[in-house]
CSV table of C-alpha atoms and ligand atoms in Angstrom, one decimal:
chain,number,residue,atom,x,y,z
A,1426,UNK,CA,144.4,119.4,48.0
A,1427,UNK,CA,146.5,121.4,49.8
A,1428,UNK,CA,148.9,124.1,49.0
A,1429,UNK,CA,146.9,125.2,45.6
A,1430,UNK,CA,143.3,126.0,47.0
A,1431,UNK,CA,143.7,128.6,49.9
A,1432,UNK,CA,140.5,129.0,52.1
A,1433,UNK,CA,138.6,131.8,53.3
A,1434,UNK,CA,139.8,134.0,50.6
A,1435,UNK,CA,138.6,137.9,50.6
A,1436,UNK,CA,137.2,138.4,47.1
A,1437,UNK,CA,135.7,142.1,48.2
A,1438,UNK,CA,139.4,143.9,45.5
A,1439,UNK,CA,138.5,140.8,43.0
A,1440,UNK,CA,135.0,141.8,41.7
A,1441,UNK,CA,134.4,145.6,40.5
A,1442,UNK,CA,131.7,146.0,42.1
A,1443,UNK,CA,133.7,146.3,45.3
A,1444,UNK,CA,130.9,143.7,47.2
A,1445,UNK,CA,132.3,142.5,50.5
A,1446,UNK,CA,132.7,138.8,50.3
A,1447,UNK,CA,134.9,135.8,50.8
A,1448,UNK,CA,135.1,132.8,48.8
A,1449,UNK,CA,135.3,129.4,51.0
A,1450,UNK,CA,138.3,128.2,48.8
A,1451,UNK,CA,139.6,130.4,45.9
A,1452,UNK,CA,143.0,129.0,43.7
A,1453,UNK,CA,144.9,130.8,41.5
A,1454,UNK,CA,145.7,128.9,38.2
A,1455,UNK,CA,149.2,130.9,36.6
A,1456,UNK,CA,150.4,128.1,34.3
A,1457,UNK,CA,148.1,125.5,32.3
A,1458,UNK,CA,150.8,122.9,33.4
A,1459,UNK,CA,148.6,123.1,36.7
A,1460,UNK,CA,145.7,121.5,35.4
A,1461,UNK,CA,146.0,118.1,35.9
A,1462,UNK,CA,146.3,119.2,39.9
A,1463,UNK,CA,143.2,121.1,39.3
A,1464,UNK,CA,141.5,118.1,38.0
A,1465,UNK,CA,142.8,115.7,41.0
A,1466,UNK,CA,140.2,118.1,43.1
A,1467,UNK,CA,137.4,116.6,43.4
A,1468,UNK,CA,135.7,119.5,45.1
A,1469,UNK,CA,136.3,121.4,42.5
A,1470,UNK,CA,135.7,119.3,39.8
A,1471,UNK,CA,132.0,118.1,41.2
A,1472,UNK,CA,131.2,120.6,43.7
A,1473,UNK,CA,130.0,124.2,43.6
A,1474,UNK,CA,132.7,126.5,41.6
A,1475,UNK,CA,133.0,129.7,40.0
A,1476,UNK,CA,135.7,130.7,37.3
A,1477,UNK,CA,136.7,134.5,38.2
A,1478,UNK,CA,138.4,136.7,35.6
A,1479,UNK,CA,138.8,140.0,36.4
A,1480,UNK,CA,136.0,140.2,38.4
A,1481,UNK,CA,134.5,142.7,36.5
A,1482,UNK,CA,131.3,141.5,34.8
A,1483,UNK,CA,129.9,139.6,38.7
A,1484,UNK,CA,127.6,140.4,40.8
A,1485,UNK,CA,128.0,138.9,44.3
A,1486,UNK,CA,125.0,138.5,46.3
A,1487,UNK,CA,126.4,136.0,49.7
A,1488,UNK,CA,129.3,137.4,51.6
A,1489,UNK,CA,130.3,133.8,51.7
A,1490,UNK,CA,130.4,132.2,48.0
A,1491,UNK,CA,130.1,128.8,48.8
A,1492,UNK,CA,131.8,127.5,45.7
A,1493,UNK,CA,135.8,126.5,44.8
A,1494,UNK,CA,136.5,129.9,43.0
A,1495,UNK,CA,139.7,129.7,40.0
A,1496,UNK,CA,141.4,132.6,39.1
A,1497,UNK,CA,142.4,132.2,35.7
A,1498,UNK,CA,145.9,134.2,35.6
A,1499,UNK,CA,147.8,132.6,32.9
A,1500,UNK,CA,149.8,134.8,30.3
A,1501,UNK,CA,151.0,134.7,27.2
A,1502,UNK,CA,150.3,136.0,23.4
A,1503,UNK,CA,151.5,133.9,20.5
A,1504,UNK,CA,151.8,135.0,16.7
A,1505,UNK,CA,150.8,131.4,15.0
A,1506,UNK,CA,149.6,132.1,11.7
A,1507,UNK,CA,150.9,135.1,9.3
A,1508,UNK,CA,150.3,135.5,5.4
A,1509,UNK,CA,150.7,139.3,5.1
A,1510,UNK,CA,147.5,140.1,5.0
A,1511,UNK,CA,146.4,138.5,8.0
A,1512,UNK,CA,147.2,137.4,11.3
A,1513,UNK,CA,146.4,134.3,14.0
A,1514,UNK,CA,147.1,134.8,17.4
A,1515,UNK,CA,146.6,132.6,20.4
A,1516,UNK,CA,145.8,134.6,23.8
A,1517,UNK,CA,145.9,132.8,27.1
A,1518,UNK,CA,142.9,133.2,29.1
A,1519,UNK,CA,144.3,135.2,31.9
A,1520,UNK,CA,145.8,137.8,29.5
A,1521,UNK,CA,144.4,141.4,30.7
A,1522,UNK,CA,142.0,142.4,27.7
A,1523,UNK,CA,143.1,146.3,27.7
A,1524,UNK,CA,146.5,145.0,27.7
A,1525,UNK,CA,145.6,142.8,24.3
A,1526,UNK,CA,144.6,145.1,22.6
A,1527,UNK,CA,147.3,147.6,22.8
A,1528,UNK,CA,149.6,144.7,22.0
A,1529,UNK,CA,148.0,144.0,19.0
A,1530,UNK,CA,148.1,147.3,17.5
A,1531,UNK,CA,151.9,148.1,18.5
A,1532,UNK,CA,152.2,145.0,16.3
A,1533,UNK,CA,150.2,146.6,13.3
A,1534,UNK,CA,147.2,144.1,14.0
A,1535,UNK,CA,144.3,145.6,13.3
A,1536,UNK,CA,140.6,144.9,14.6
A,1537,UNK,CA,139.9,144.8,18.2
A,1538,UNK,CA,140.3,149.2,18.8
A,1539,UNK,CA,137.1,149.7,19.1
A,1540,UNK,CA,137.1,147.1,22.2
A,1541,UNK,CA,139.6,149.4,23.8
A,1542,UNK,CA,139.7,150.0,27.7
A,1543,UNK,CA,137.3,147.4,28.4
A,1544,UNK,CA,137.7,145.7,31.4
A,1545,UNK,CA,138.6,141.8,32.0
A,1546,UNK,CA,140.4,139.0,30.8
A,1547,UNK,CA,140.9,137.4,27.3
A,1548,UNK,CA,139.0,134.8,28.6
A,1549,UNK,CA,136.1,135.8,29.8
A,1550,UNK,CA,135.9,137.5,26.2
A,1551,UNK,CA,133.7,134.9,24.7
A,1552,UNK,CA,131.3,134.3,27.7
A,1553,UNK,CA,129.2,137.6,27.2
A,1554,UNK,CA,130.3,138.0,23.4
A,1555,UNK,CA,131.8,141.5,24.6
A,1556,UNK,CA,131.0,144.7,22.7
A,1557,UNK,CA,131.2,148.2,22.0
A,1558,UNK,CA,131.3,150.7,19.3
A,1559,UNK,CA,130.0,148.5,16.3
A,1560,UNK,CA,132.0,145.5,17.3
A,1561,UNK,CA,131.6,142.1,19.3
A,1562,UNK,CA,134.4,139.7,20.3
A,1563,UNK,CA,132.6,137.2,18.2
A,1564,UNK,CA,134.0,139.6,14.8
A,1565,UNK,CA,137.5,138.6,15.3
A,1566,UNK,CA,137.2,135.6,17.3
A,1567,UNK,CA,138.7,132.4,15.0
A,1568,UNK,CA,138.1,129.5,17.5
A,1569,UNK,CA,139.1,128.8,21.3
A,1570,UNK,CA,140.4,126.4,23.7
A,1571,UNK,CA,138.3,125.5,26.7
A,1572,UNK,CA,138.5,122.6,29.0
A,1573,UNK,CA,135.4,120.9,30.2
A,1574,UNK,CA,135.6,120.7,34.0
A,1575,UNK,CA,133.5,118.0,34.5
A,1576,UNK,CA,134.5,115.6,32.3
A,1577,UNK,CA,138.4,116.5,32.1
A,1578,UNK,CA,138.6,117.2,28.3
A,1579,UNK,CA,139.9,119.5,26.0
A,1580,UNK,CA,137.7,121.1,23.0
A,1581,UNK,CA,138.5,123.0,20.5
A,1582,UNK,CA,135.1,125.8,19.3
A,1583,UNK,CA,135.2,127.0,16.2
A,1584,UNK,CA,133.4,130.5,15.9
A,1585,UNK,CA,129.9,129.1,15.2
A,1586,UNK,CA,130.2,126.3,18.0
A,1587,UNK,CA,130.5,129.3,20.2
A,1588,UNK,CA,126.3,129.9,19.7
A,1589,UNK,CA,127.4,133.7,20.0
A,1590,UNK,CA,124.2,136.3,20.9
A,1591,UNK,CA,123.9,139.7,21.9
A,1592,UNK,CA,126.3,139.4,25.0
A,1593,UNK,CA,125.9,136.0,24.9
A,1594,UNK,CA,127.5,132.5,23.9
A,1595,UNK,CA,127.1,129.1,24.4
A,1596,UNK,CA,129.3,129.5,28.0
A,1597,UNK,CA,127.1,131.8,29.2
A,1598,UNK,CA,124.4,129.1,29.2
A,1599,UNK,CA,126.3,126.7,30.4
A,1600,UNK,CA,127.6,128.5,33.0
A,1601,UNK,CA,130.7,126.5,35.1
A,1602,UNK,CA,131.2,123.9,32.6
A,1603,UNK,CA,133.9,125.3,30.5
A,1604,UNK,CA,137.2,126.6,31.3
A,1605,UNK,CA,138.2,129.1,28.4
A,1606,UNK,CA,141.9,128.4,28.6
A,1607,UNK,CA,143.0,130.7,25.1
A,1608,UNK,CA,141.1,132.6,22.0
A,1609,UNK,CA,142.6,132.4,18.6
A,1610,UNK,CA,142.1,135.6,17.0
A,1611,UNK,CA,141.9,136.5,13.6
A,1612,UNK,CA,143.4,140.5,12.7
A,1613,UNK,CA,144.1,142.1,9.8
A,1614,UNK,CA,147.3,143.9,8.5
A,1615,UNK,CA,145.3,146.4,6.9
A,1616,UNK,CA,144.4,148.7,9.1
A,1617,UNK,CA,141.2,149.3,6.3
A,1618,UNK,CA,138.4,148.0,8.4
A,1619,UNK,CA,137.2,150.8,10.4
A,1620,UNK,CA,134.1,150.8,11.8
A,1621,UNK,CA,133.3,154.3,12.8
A,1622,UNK,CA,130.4,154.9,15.5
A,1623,UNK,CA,129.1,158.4,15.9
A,1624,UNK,CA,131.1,159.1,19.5
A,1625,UNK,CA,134.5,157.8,17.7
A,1626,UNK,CA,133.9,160.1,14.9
A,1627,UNK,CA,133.0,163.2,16.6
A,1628,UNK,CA,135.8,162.6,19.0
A,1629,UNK,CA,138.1,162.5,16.0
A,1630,UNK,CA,137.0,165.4,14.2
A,1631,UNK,CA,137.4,167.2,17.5
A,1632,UNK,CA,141.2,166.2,17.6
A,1633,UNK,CA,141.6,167.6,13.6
A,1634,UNK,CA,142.3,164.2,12.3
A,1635,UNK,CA,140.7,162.9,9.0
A,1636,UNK,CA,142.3,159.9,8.5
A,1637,UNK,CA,142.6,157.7,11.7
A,1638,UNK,CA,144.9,154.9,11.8
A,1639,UNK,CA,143.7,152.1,14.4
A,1640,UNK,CA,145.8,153.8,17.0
A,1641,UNK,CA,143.9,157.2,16.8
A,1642,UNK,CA,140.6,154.7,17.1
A,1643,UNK,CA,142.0,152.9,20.3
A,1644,UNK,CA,142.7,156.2,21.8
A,1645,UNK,CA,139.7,158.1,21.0
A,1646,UNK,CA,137.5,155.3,22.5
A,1647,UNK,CA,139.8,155.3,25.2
A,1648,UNK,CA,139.2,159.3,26.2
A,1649,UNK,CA,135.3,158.8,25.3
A,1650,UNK,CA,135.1,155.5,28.1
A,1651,UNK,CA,137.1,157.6,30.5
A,1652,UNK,CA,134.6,160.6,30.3
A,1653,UNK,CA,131.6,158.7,30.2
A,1654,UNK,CA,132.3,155.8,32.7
A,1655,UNK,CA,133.3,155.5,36.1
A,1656,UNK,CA,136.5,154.0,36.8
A,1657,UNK,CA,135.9,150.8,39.2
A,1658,UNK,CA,139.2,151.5,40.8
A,1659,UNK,CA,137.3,154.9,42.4
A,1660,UNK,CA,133.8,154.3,41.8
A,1661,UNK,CA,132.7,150.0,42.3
A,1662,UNK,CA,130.6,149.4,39.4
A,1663,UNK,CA,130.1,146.7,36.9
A,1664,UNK,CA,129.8,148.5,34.1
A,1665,UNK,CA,126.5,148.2,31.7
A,1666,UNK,CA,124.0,146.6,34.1
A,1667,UNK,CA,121.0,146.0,31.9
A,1668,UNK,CA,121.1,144.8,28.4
A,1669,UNK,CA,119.5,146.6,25.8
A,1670,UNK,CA,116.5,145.7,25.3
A,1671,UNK,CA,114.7,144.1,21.8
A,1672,UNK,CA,111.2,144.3,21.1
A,1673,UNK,CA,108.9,143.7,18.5
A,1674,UNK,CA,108.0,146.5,15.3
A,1675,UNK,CA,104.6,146.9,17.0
A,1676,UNK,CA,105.5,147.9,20.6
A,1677,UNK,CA,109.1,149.6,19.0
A,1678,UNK,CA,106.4,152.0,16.6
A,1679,UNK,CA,103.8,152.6,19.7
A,1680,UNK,CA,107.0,153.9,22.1
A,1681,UNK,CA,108.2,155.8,19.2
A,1682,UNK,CA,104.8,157.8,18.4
A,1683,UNK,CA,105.0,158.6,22.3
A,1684,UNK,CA,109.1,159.3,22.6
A,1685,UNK,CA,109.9,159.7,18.7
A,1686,UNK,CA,113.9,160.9,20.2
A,1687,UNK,CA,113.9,157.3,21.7
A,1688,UNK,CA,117.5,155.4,20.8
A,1689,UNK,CA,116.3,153.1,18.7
A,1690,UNK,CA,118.3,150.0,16.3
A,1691,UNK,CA,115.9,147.9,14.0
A,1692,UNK,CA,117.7,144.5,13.7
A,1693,UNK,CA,118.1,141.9,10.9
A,1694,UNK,CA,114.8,140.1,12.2
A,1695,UNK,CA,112.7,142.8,12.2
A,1696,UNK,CA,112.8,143.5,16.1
A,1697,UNK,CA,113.9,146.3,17.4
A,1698,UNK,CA,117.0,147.5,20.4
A,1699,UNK,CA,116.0,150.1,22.8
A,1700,UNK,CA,118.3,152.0,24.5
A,1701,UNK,CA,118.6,150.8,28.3
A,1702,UNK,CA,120.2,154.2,29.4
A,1703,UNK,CA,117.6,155.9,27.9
A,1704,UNK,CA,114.5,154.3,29.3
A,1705,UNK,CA,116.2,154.4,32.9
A,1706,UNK,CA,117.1,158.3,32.4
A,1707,UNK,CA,113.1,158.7,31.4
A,1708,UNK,CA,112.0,156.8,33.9
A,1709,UNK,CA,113.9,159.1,36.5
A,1710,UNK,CA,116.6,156.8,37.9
A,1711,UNK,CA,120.0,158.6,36.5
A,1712,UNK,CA,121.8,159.5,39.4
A,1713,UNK,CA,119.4,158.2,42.2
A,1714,UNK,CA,120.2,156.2,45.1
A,1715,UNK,CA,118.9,153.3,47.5
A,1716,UNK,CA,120.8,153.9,50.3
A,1717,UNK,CA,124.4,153.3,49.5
A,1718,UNK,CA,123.6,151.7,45.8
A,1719,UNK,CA,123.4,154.3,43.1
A,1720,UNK,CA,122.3,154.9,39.2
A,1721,UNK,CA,125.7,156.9,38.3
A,1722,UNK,CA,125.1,160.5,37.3
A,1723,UNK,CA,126.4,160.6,33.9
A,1724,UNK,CA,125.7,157.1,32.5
A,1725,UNK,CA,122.3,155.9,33.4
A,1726,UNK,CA,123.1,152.1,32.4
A,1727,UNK,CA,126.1,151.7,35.2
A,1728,UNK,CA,124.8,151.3,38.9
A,1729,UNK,CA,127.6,152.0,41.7
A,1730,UNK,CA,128.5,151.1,44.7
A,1731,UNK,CA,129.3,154.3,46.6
A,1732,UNK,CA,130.4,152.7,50.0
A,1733,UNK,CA,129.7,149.5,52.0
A,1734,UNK,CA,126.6,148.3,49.0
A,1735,UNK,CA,126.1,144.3,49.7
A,1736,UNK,CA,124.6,142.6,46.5
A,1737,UNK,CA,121.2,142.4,47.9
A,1738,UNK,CA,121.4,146.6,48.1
A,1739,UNK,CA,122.7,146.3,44.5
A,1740,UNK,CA,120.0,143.8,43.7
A,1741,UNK,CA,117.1,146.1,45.3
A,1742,UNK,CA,118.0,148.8,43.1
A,1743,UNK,CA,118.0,146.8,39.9
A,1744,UNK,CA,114.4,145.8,40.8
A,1745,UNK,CA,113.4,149.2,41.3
A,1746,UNK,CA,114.8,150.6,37.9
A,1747,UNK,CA,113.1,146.9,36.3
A,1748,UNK,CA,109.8,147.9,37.7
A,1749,UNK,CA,110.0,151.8,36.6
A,1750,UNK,CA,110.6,150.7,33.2
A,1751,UNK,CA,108.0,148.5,32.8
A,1752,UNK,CA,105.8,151.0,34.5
A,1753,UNK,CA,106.3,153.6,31.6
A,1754,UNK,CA,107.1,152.0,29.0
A,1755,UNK,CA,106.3,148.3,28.9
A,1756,UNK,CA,109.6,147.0,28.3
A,1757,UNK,CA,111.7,144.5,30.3
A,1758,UNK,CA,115.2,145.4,31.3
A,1759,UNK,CA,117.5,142.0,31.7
A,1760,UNK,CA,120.7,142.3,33.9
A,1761,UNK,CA,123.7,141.5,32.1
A,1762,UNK,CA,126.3,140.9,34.8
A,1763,UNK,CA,126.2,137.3,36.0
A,1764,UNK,CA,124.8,136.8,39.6
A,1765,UNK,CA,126.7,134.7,41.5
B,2623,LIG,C1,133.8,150.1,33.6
B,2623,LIG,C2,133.3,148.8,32.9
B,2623,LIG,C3,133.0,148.9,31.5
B,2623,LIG,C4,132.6,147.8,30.8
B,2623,LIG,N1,132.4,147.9,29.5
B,2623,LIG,C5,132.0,146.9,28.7
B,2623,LIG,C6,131.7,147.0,27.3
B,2623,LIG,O1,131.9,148.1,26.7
B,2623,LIG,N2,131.3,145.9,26.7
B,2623,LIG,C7,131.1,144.7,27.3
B,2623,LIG,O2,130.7,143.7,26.6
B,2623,LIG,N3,131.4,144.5,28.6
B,2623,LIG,C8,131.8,145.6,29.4
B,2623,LIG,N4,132.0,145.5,30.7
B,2623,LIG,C9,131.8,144.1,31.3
B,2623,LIG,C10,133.1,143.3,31.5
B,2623,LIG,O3,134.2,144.1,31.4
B,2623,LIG,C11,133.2,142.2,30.5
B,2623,LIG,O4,132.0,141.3,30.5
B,2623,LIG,C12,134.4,141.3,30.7
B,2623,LIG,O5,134.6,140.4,29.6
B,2623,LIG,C13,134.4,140.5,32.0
B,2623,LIG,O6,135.7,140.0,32.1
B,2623,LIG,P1,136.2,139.4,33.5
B,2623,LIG,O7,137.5,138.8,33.3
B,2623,LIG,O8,136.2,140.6,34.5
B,2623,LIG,O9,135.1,138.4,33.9
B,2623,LIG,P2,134.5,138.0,35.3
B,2623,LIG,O10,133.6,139.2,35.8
B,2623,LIG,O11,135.5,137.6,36.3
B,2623,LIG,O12,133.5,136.8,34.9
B,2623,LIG,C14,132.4,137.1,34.2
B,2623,LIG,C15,131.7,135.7,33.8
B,2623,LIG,O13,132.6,135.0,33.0
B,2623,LIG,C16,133.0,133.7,33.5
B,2623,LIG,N5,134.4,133.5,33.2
B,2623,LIG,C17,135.4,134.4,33.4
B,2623,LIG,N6,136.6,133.9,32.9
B,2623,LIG,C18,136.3,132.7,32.4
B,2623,LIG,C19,137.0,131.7,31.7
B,2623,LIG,N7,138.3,131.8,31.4
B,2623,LIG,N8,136.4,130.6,31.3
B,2623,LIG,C20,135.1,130.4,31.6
B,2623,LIG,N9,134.3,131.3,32.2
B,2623,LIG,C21,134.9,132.5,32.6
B,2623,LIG,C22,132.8,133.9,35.0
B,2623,LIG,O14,132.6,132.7,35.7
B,2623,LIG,C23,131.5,134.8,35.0
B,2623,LIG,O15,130.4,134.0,34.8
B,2623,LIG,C24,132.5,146.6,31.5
B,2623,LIG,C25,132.7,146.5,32.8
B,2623,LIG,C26,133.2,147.6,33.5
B,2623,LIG,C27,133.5,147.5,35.0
C-alpha cells in the first residue's frame, strides 16, 4: 500500500533505549478512520509486525526489524460517564501517558498520581499492567477497546478479560494480536483514595505538607522519579529491566536468615517479592559496565546505554547480572521489557 507504510524507517529516536535500528516498513496511524487502510495491508495484517508506543518499554536486538512496525499516535480524551462521585473517560491509544495524567487531575479526577512521569502511551498501558507506588493500571482501568489484527474485529475487555498479572495481561501473552485502540478509565471525585508509599510520604513531609491533595502526590512522585531515574532523553534506558522476583516462603525465609535487610513483600498466596535492585546491588553490578552497556549508578534495576550499545551488548549484560544472581542467591531475574 503505498503512501501509508514508509520503508526503511530509522527507529534508533523511537525506542528509549536509543538501539540503532531501522524498521523495513514502519506507518504511523493518527486517526482510527485509518484502519480500514491498515486492514487492506496484507503484509501487515499476516506478516511479521510490531505495534510501537512510545518506544519505551522495547528492547531491539536486529538493526533491521524485519516486521511492518505501527505507530499508534492517535489523540484524544473523552469525559463519557459522570455521577459526581465518579468519572468515565475514554483515552485514545496514542495519548502520551504523563500527559493523561496531568489532564486528569487539572480536571479534579483523582487516581492515576501515583503513575506520574511514567513513560509511554495510554495504550500500551494495559500490555505490562504498568505500576508504581502501590498502584497498577489494572486499579483504575474500567474496560478497553482493542482491535484484533488478524481477524479484523473489534472487542470490547472488560477488566477481568484483561487476565491482568504483575506487569502482565492477557496482550502481553498474545503478543501482536491486539491493537489497544482506547482505555476507559474509572476516577474518582474524591480525591480520598491516597495510597501513600514510604518515598511519597517522606518526600512530603520534607516539603511541610500534611495533607496532600492528588496534585502534591503527582508532584512529589514526579521529583522522587527525576532523582532516582535516568531520563532516556540523556541517558538511553528502558527503565526497570528485571521484574521483581517471587519466590516461595521456604527460599524467601533461607535468604532472609542470610540478608535479614533484604526488600522483601509477602503476597496474598503465600509467596514472596524480592527486590530486583537489591539482589543486583549485592551481587555487585550497580554501576558496572560491559563495554558501552551499563547497570546505572544510582538505580541498580535500570541498565543504560551510554553510547553506540546494540541490543545484543544490552542483552550480554542482562545475562551476566541473571547469572550473578543466581550465583548468590538462587533466584531468577526475568527481563521485563519486551524483546523484539
Ligand atoms: C525511565 C523509565 C521509567 C519507567 N517506569 C515505569 C514504571 O514505573 N512502571 C512501569 O510499569 N513501567 C515503567 N517503564 C516502562 C514503560 O514506560 C511502560 O511499560 C510503558 O507502558 C510502555 O509504553 P510505550 O508506549 O513506550 O510502549 P512500547 O515500548 O512502544 O511497547 C511496549 C509493548 O507494548 C506493545 N504495545 C504498545 N502499544 C500498544 C498498543 N496500543 N496495542 C497493543 N500493543 C501495544 C508493544 O508492541 C510492545 O510489546 C519505564 C520506562 C522508562 C524508560
Amino acid at each position: 500500500m503505498t503512501g501509508f507504510f514508509h520503508e526503511h524507517v530509522a527507529l534508533t529516536a523511537l525506542n528509549t533505549l536509543g538501539i540503532v535500528a531501522h524498521a523495513r516498513r514502519l506507518a504511523v496511524l493518527r486517526d482510527e478512520a485509518q484502519l480500514p487502510t491498515l486492514l487492506a495491508d496484507g503484509d501487515f495484517c499476516h506478516g511479521p509486525r510490531l505495534i510501537l508506543g512510545g518506544g519505551s518499554n522495547l528492547l531491539i536486538t536486529q538493526p533491521e526489524v524485519n516486521a511492518s512496525v505501527l505507530q499508534l499516535a492517535t489523540q484524544g480524551i473523552q469525559l463519557v460517564a459522570d455521577d459526581g462521585h465518579h468519572v468515565l473517560i475514554d483515552v485514545a491509544g496514542g495519548e502520551p501517558w504523563h500527559r493523561t495524567v496531568r489532564h486528569t487531575l487539572e480536571q479534579g479526577w483523582y487516581g492515576l498520581e501515583n503513575l506520574s512521569l511514567i513513560p509511554g502511551t495510554v495504550g500500551a498501558s494495559p500490555i505490562q499492567n504498568i505500576g508504581a507506588y502501590g498502584v497498577e493500571v489494572q486499579d483504575r482501568l474500567h474496560s478497553l477497546r482493542a482491535l484484533s489484527l488478524p481477524e479484523g474485529k473489534m472487542h470490547v475487555f472488560s477488566r477481568d478479560d484483561c487476565q491482568f498479572g504483575y506487569r502482565d495481561s492477557l496482550f502481553k501473552q498474545q503478543a501482536g494480536r491486539w491493537l489497544v485502540l482506547s482505555v476507559r478509565l474509572s476516577l474518582s471525585r474524591q480525591p480520598g483514595a491516597l495510597t501513600l508509599y514510604g518515598d511519597i510520604r517522606q518526600a512530603l513531609e520534607q516539603d511541610g505538607i500534611a495533607q496532600p491533595t492528588p496534585l502534591d502526590v503527582s508532584n512529589a512522585v514526579m521529583r522522587i522519579r527525576q532523582a532516582k531515574l535516568p531520563d532516556p532523553a540523556t541517558l538511553g534506558n528502558a527503565g526497570s529491566f528485571f521484574k521483581n522476583p517471587v519466590v516461595d516462603a521456604q527460599h524467601a525465609a533461607r535468604l532472609l536468615a542470610d540478608h535479614p535487610d533484604l526488600p522483601h513483600y509477602p503476597q496474598a498466596d503465600g509467596q514472596v517479592k524480592l527486590a530486583a535492585g537489591w539482589l543486583i546491588d549485592r551481587a555487585g553490578w550497580k554501576g558496572r559496565r560491559l563495554g558501552p552497556a551499563g547497570v546505572h549508578d544510582r538505580q541498580a534495576l535500570v541498565l543504560v546505554n551510554h553510547g553506540g550499545a546494540t541490543g545484543a551488548d544490552i542483552l550480554a549484560l542482562a545475562s551476566a547480572i541473571q547469572a550473578a544472581v543466581w550465583a548468590h542467591y538462587a533466584v531468577t531475574l526475568e527481563r521485563e521489557p519486551v524483546t523484539v
